[in-house]
Coordinates of C-alpha atoms in Angstrom, one line a residue:
M1 CA 15.6 185.7 -33.0
K2 CA 17.3 183.3 -35.5
I3 CA 16.4 179.7 -36.0
N4 CA 18.3 177.0 -37.4
V5 CA 16.9 173.6 -38.0
D6 CA 19.1 170.3 -38.8
R7 CA 17.3 168.1 -41.7
E8 CA 19.6 165.2 -41.1
R9 CA 18.7 165.5 -37.2
C10 CA 14.8 165.8 -38.0
V11 CA 12.6 162.6 -37.9
G12 CA 9.7 164.2 -39.7
A13 CA 7.1 164.3 -36.3
G14 CA 5.6 167.7 -37.3
Q15 CA 5.1 169.2 -34.1
C16 CA 7.3 172.0 -35.2
V17 CA 4.4 172.8 -37.9
L18 CA 2.0 172.2 -35.1
A19 CA 3.2 174.9 -32.8
A20 CA 4.3 177.3 -35.2
A21 CA 2.8 176.9 -38.8
G22 CA 3.8 180.5 -40.3
V23 CA 7.5 179.5 -39.8
F24 CA 7.8 175.7 -40.1
D25 CA 6.8 173.3 -42.7
Q26 CA 7.4 169.9 -43.9
S27 CA 8.3 168.6 -46.8
R28 CA 6.4 167.1 -49.4
E29 CA 9.1 164.8 -50.7
D30 CA 10.7 163.5 -47.5
G31 CA 8.3 164.7 -44.8
L32 CA 11.5 166.6 -42.8
V33 CA 11.4 170.2 -41.4
E34 CA 11.5 172.9 -44.1
L35 CA 12.0 176.6 -42.3
L36 CA 10.1 179.3 -43.6
S37 CA 11.0 182.3 -42.0
A38 CA 14.4 182.0 -40.6
E39 CA 14.0 185.4 -38.4
P40 CA 10.4 185.2 -37.5
P41 CA 8.3 188.4 -36.4
Q42 CA 8.0 189.0 -32.5
E43 CA 5.0 187.9 -32.3
L44 CA 5.7 184.2 -33.4
H45 CA 8.6 184.1 -31.1
A46 CA 6.8 182.0 -28.1
A47 CA 5.3 179.7 -30.7
V48 CA 9.4 179.3 -32.1
T49 CA 10.6 178.4 -28.8
E50 CA 7.4 175.9 -27.8
A51 CA 8.4 174.1 -31.2
E52 CA 12.4 173.9 -30.2
L53 CA 10.9 172.7 -26.8
I54 CA 8.7 170.0 -28.1
C55 CA 10.8 168.8 -31.0
P56 CA 11.4 165.0 -30.3
S57 CA 15.4 165.0 -32.2
G58 CA 16.5 168.7 -31.1
A59 CA 16.5 169.8 -34.8
I60 CA 15.5 173.1 -34.1
E61 CA 18.0 175.9 -32.7
I62 CA 17.3 179.0 -31.4
Q63 CA 19.7 182.0 -31.4
P64 CA 18.9 185.3 -29.8

């Protein structure tokens, strides 16, 4: 699994952080998504998939 985030699409809702805090964070400067791990371990894949699904702006993209 490889993750891409589009900070220009991000609206700073923080749902990704709630779903997968070990993979996503929010910037202190602008509140937008920060990717902490572009290739997270297997045990976080379900949480990352949930984050992609609940992101209100569609800023998260998962590639196999």
